[in-house]
Amino acid sequence: MSVTGLVLARGGSKGIKNKNLILLNKKPLLLRCLEIMHEAECFSSIWVSTDDDKIAECAERGGANVHRRAEYTATDRASSLCAVLEFIQHHPEICVVCIVQCTSPFLQAKYLRTAVDKIQGGYDSVFSVTRRHLFRWSDGEPTYPQNLDPKQRPCRQEWTGDLYENGMFYISRVNLIFEGLLQGGSHSCVGGIHSAFLSSRLPSKIFLTTLILHTSSKISCSICSQAPSRLY
């Protein structure tokens, strides 16, 4: 079963202008992402869906095909699902799509290979997660514990923690996309990685990531980015 890799990279981001092309260690985030996707060697084809000429040029430089996304899929209020659906409608040959967030600088090829192997093994959807050791409490007054018993607080060494979506990638069979879902049917996750560095979506985080890459050649790249409301 073939799996298509897809990066959603619109050019009209309001929060951080041209964030998909921000340089990390002197290389655009999009280009870094595409290099890792090629390294994984698990995609039948790799695409970048964009409405921006500079992003399209970077995508082609990174060896990706370019899909010129429709204007309605690149607005501030358009969902990622909307953009994915528009893409697969133009490519009916696709059976499985892997949506990769290029603003996740610690993406690794091995995560993608593991996820694709799970799809090949029969799962309908697979997504990336981060393991976090945080006690959750309800909002409001009074507040109540959500994932612990205060009378039996676990030791950190004895607690596996909780899994959280980190938005790094989602793989789904296209029938789920047509149903309006990124996750459904039988699903699994990849990761469970402890993370102290949760987001690269602000300039300060990009700076910190660059600093890490410059100061440690032996860093364990098991750090993921926080789940976004959209993948862009």
GROMACS .gro file of N, CA, C and O in nm, residues 118-176:
model
  236
  118LYS      N    1   0.288   0.091   1.076
  118LYS     CA    2   0.163   0.060   1.146
  118LYS      C    3   0.044   0.065   1.051
  118LYS      O    4  -0.048  -0.018   1.060
  119ILE      N    5   0.045   0.161   0.960
  119ILE     CA    6  -0.062   0.168   0.860
  119ILE      C    7  -0.056   0.043   0.771
  119ILE      O    8  -0.160  -0.019   0.741
  120GLN      N    9   0.064   0.008   0.729
  120GLN     CA   10   0.080  -0.112   0.646
  120GLN      C   11   0.035  -0.236   0.722
  120GLN      O   12  -0.009  -0.335   0.662
  121GLY      N   13   0.043  -0.231   0.855
  121GLY     CA   14   0.003  -0.344   0.937
  121GLY      C   15  -0.147  -0.352   0.962
  121GLY      O   16  -0.194  -0.447   1.026
  122GLY      N   17  -0.222  -0.253   0.913
  122GLY     CA   18  -0.367  -0.262   0.922
  122GLY      C   19  -0.439  -0.150   0.994
  122GLY      O   20  -0.562  -0.145   0.993
  123TYR      N   21  -0.367  -0.060   1.058
  123TYR     CA   22  -0.434   0.051   1.125
  123TYR      C   23  -0.493   0.148   1.022
  123TYR      O   24  -0.440   0.162   0.911
  124ASP      N   25  -0.600   0.216   1.060
  124ASP     CA   26  -0.664   0.313   0.971
  124ASP      C   27  -0.605   0.453   0.986
  124ASP      O   28  -0.606   0.532   0.892
  125SER      N   29  -0.555   0.484   1.105
  125SER     CA   30  -0.494   0.615   1.128
  125SER      C   31  -0.387   0.604   1.235
  125SER      O   32  -0.400   0.525   1.329
  126VAL      N   33  -0.281   0.680   1.218
  126VAL     CA   34  -0.169   0.682   1.312
  126VAL      C   35  -0.126   0.827   1.328
  126VAL      O   36  -0.119   0.902   1.228
  127PHE      N   37  -0.096   0.868   1.450
  127PHE     CA   38  -0.055   1.007   1.473
  127PHE      C   39   0.055   1.012   1.578
  127PHE      O   40   0.081   0.916   1.649
  128SER      N   41   0.122   1.126   1.585
  128SER     CA   42   0.236   1.142   1.676
  128SER      C   43   0.192   1.197   1.811
  128SER      O   44   0.100   1.278   1.819
  129VAL      N   45   0.260   1.152   1.914
  129VAL     CA   46   0.226   1.195   2.050
  129VAL      C   47   0.353   1.226   2.129
  129VAL      O   48   0.464   1.187   2.091
  130THR      N   49   0.334   1.296   2.239
  130THR     CA   50   0.440   1.327   2.334
  130THR      C   51   0.398   1.279   2.471
  130THR      O   52   0.282   1.293   2.509
  131ARG      N   53   0.489   1.220   2.544
  131ARG     CA   54   0.460   1.175   2.680
  131ARG      C   55   0.495   1.287   2.777
  131ARG      O   56   0.605   1.341   2.775
  132ARG      N   57   0.398   1.322   2.863
  132ARG     CA   58   0.420   1.429   2.960
  132ARG      C   59   0.382   1.383   3.100
  132ARG      O   60   0.285   1.311   3.118
  133HIS      N   61   0.462   1.425   3.195
  133HIS     CA   62   0.437   1.390   3.335
  133HIS      C   63   0.386   1.514   3.408
  133HIS      O   64   0.458   1.583   3.480
  134LEU      N   65   0.259   1.543   3.387
  134LEU     CA   66   0.196   1.659   3.449
  134LEU      C   67   0.063   1.617   3.511
  134LEU      O   68  -0.016   1.546   3.448
  135PHE      N   69   0.036   1.664   3.630
  135PHE     CA   70  -0.092   1.637   3.694
  135PHE      C   71  -0.193   1.743   3.647
  135PHE      O   72  -0.166   1.863   3.654
  136ARG      N   73  -0.307   1.698   3.602
  136ARG     CA   74  -0.410   1.788   3.549
  136ARG      C   75  -0.521   1.808   3.653
  136ARG      O   76  -0.562   1.715   3.720
  137TRP      N   77  -0.570   1.933   3.659
  137TRP     CA   78  -0.679   1.970   3.748
  137TRP      C   79  -0.785   2.044   3.668
  137TRP      O   80  -0.755   2.109   3.568
  138SER      N   81  -0.909   2.032   3.710
  138SER     CA   82  -1.019   2.097   3.639
  138SER      C   83  -1.013   2.247   3.655
  138SER      O   84  -0.960   2.300   3.755
  139ASP      N   85  -1.067   2.317   3.557
  139ASP     CA   86  -1.075   2.462   3.564
  139ASP      C   87  -1.198   2.501   3.647
  139ASP      O   88  -1.295   2.427   3.653
  140GLY      N   89  -1.194   2.616   3.711
  140GLY     CA   90  -1.307   2.661   3.790
  140GLY      C   91  -1.285   2.642   3.939
  140GLY      O   92  -1.182   2.594   3.984
  141GLU      N   93  -1.386   2.682   4.015
  141GLU     CA   94  -1.380   2.674   4.162
  141GLU      C   95  -1.498   2.594   4.216
  141GLU      O   96  -1.612   2.623   4.183
  142PRO      N   97  -1.477   2.490   4.299
  142PRO     CA   98  -1.345   2.437   4.335
  142PRO      C   99  -1.285   2.358   4.219
  142PRO      O  100  -1.352   2.327   4.121
  143THR      N  101  -1.159   2.324   4.228
  143THR     CA  102  -1.092   2.247   4.125
  143THR      C  103  -1.079   2.101   4.168
  143THR      O  104  -1.073   2.073   4.289
  144TYR      N  105  -1.080   2.011   4.071
  144TYR     CA  106  -1.076   1.868   4.102
  144TYR      C  107  -0.965   1.800   4.021
  144TYR      O  108  -0.937   1.839   3.907
  145PRO      N  109  -0.902   1.698   4.079
  145PRO     CA  110  -0.796   1.627   4.007
  145PRO      C  111  -0.854   1.550   3.888
  145PRO      O  112  -0.962   1.493   3.897
  146GLN      N  113  -0.781   1.549   3.780
  146GLN     CA  114  -0.827   1.483   3.658
  146GLN      C  115  -0.754   1.352   3.629
  146GLN      O  116  -0.810   1.262   3.569
  147ASN      N  117  -0.629   1.342   3.667
  147ASN     CA  118  -0.555   1.221   3.633
  147ASN      C  119  -0.470   1.171   3.750
  147ASN      O  120  -0.365   1.109   3.730
  148LEU      N  121  -0.516   1.200   3.872
  148LEU     CA  122  -0.445   1.146   3.988
  148LEU      C  123  -0.537   1.139   4.108
  148LEU      O  124  -0.640   1.206   4.113
  149ASP      N  125  -0.496   1.058   4.203
  149ASP     CA  126  -0.561   1.051   4.333
  149ASP      C  127  -0.467   1.120   4.432
  149ASP      O  128  -0.357   1.070   4.458
  150PRO      N  129  -0.505   1.239   4.485
  150PRO     CA  130  -0.416   1.310   4.577
  150PRO      C  131  -0.371   1.227   4.697
  150PRO      O  132  -0.267   1.255   4.757
  151LYS      N  133  -0.451   1.126   4.733
  151LYS     CA  134  -0.413   1.042   4.846
  151LYS      C  135  -0.306   0.940   4.810
  151LYS      O  136  -0.244   0.881   4.898
  152GLN      N  137  -0.287   0.923   4.679
  152GLN     CA  138  -0.187   0.825   4.633
  152GLN      C  139  -0.108   0.885   4.517
  152GLN      O  140  -0.107   0.832   4.406
  153ARG      N  141  -0.040   0.994   4.545
  153ARG     CA  142   0.038   1.059   4.442
  153ARG      C  143   0.153   0.967   4.398
  153ARG      O  144   0.231   0.921   4.481
  154PRO      N  145   0.162   0.938   4.268
  154PRO     CA  146   0.267   0.846   4.223
  154PRO      C  147   0.404   0.912   4.220
  154PRO      O  148   0.416   1.033   4.201
  155CYS      N  149   0.507   0.832   4.241
  155CYS     CA  150   0.643   0.881   4.221
  155CYS      C  151   0.666   0.894   4.071
  155CYS      O  152   0.615   0.814   3.992
  156ARG      N  153   0.743   0.992   4.031
  156ARG     CA  154   0.767   1.014   3.888
  156ARG      C  155   0.825   0.888   3.822
  156ARG      O  156   0.789   0.854   3.710
  157GLN      N  157   0.915   0.822   3.894
  157GLN     CA  158   0.979   0.705   3.837
  157GLN      C  159   0.881   0.589   3.816
  157GLN      O  160   0.908   0.498   3.738
  158GLU      N  161   0.768   0.593   3.887
  158GLU     CA  162   0.671   0.484   3.879
  158GLU      C  163   0.550   0.519   3.792
  158GLU      O  164   0.460   0.437   3.776
  159TRP      N  165   0.549   0.640   3.738
  159TRP     CA  166   0.433   0.685   3.660
  159TRP      C  167   0.473   0.699   3.513
  159TRP      O  168   0.570   0.769   3.482
  160THR      N  169   0.400   0.635   3.426
  160THR     CA  170   0.432   0.641   3.283
  160THR      C  171   0.392   0.774   3.220
  160THR      O  172   0.435   0.806   3.109
  161GLY      N  173   0.309   0.854   3.290
  161GLY     CA  174   0.266   0.982   3.234
  161GLY      C  175   0.147   0.966   3.141
  161GLY      O  176   0.088   0.859   3.129
  162ASP      N  177   0.112   1.075   3.073
  162ASP     CA  178   0.001   1.077   2.979
  162ASP      C  179   0.053   1.106   2.839
  162ASP      O  180   0.157   1.171   2.822
  163LEU      N  181  -0.022   1.060   2.739
  163LEU     CA  182   0.012   1.086   2.601
  163LEU      C  183  -0.072   1.201   2.547
  163LEU      O  184  -0.194   1.203   2.565
  164TYR      N  185  -0.007   1.293   2.478
  164TYR     CA  186  -0.073   1.409   2.419
  164TYR      C  187  -0.038   1.416   2.271
  164TYR      O  188   0.077   1.397   2.232
  165GLU      N  189  -0.138   1.448   2.187
  165GLU     CA  190  -0.108   1.476   2.047
  165GLU      C  191  -0.009   1.591   2.041
  165GLU      O  192  -0.022   1.689   2.115
  166ASN      N  193   0.090   1.582   1.952
  166ASN     CA  194   0.182   1.694   1.937
  166ASN      C  195   0.176   1.758   1.799
  166ASN      O  196   0.245   1.856   1.772
  167GLY      N  197   0.094   1.702   1.708
  167GLY     CA  198   0.073   1.767   1.579
  167GLY      C  199   0.185   1.748   1.479
  167GLY      O  200   0.182   1.806   1.371
  168MET      N  201   0.284   1.667   1.511
  168MET     CA  202   0.398   1.648   1.421
  168MET      C  203   0.354   1.585   1.289
  168MET      O  204   0.395   1.627   1.181
  169PHE      N  205   0.268   1.481   1.297
  169PHE     CA  206   0.214   1.420   1.175
  169PHE      C  207   0.088   1.341   1.206
  169PHE      O  208   0.066   1.298   1.320
  170TYR      N  209   0.007   1.324   1.103
  170TYR     CA  210  -0.114   1.242   1.107
  170TYR      C  211  -0.118   1.160   0.978
  170TYR      O  212  -0.103   1.215   0.869
  171ILE      N  213  -0.138   1.030   0.990
  171ILE     CA  214  -0.156   0.945   0.873
  171ILE      C  215  -0.297   0.888   0.876
  171ILE      O  216  -0.340   0.834   0.979
  172SER      N  217  -0.367   0.901   0.765
  172SER     CA  218  -0.505   0.854   0.760
  172SER      C  219  -0.536   0.793   0.624
  172SER      O  220  -0.483   0.837   0.522
  173ARG      N  221  -0.623   0.694   0.625
  173ARG     CA  222  -0.678   0.645   0.500
  173ARG      C  223  -0.775   0.750   0.448
  173ARG      O  224  -0.845   0.817   0.526
  174VAL      N  225  -0.782   0.766   0.315
  174VAL     CA  226  -0.858   0.877   0.259
  174VAL      C  227  -1.008   0.867   0.286
  174VAL      O  228  -1.077   0.969   0.286
  175ASN      N  229  -1.059   0.746   0.309
  175ASN     CA  230  -1.201   0.737   0.339
  175ASN      C  231  -1.236   0.811   0.467
  175ASN      O  232  -1.346   0.867   0.482
  176LEU      N  233  -1.141   0.818   0.562
  176LEU     CA  234  -1.163   0.895   0.684
  176LEU      C  235  -1.165   1.045   0.654
  176LEU      O  236  -1.244   1.119   0.712
   0.00000   0.00000   0.00000
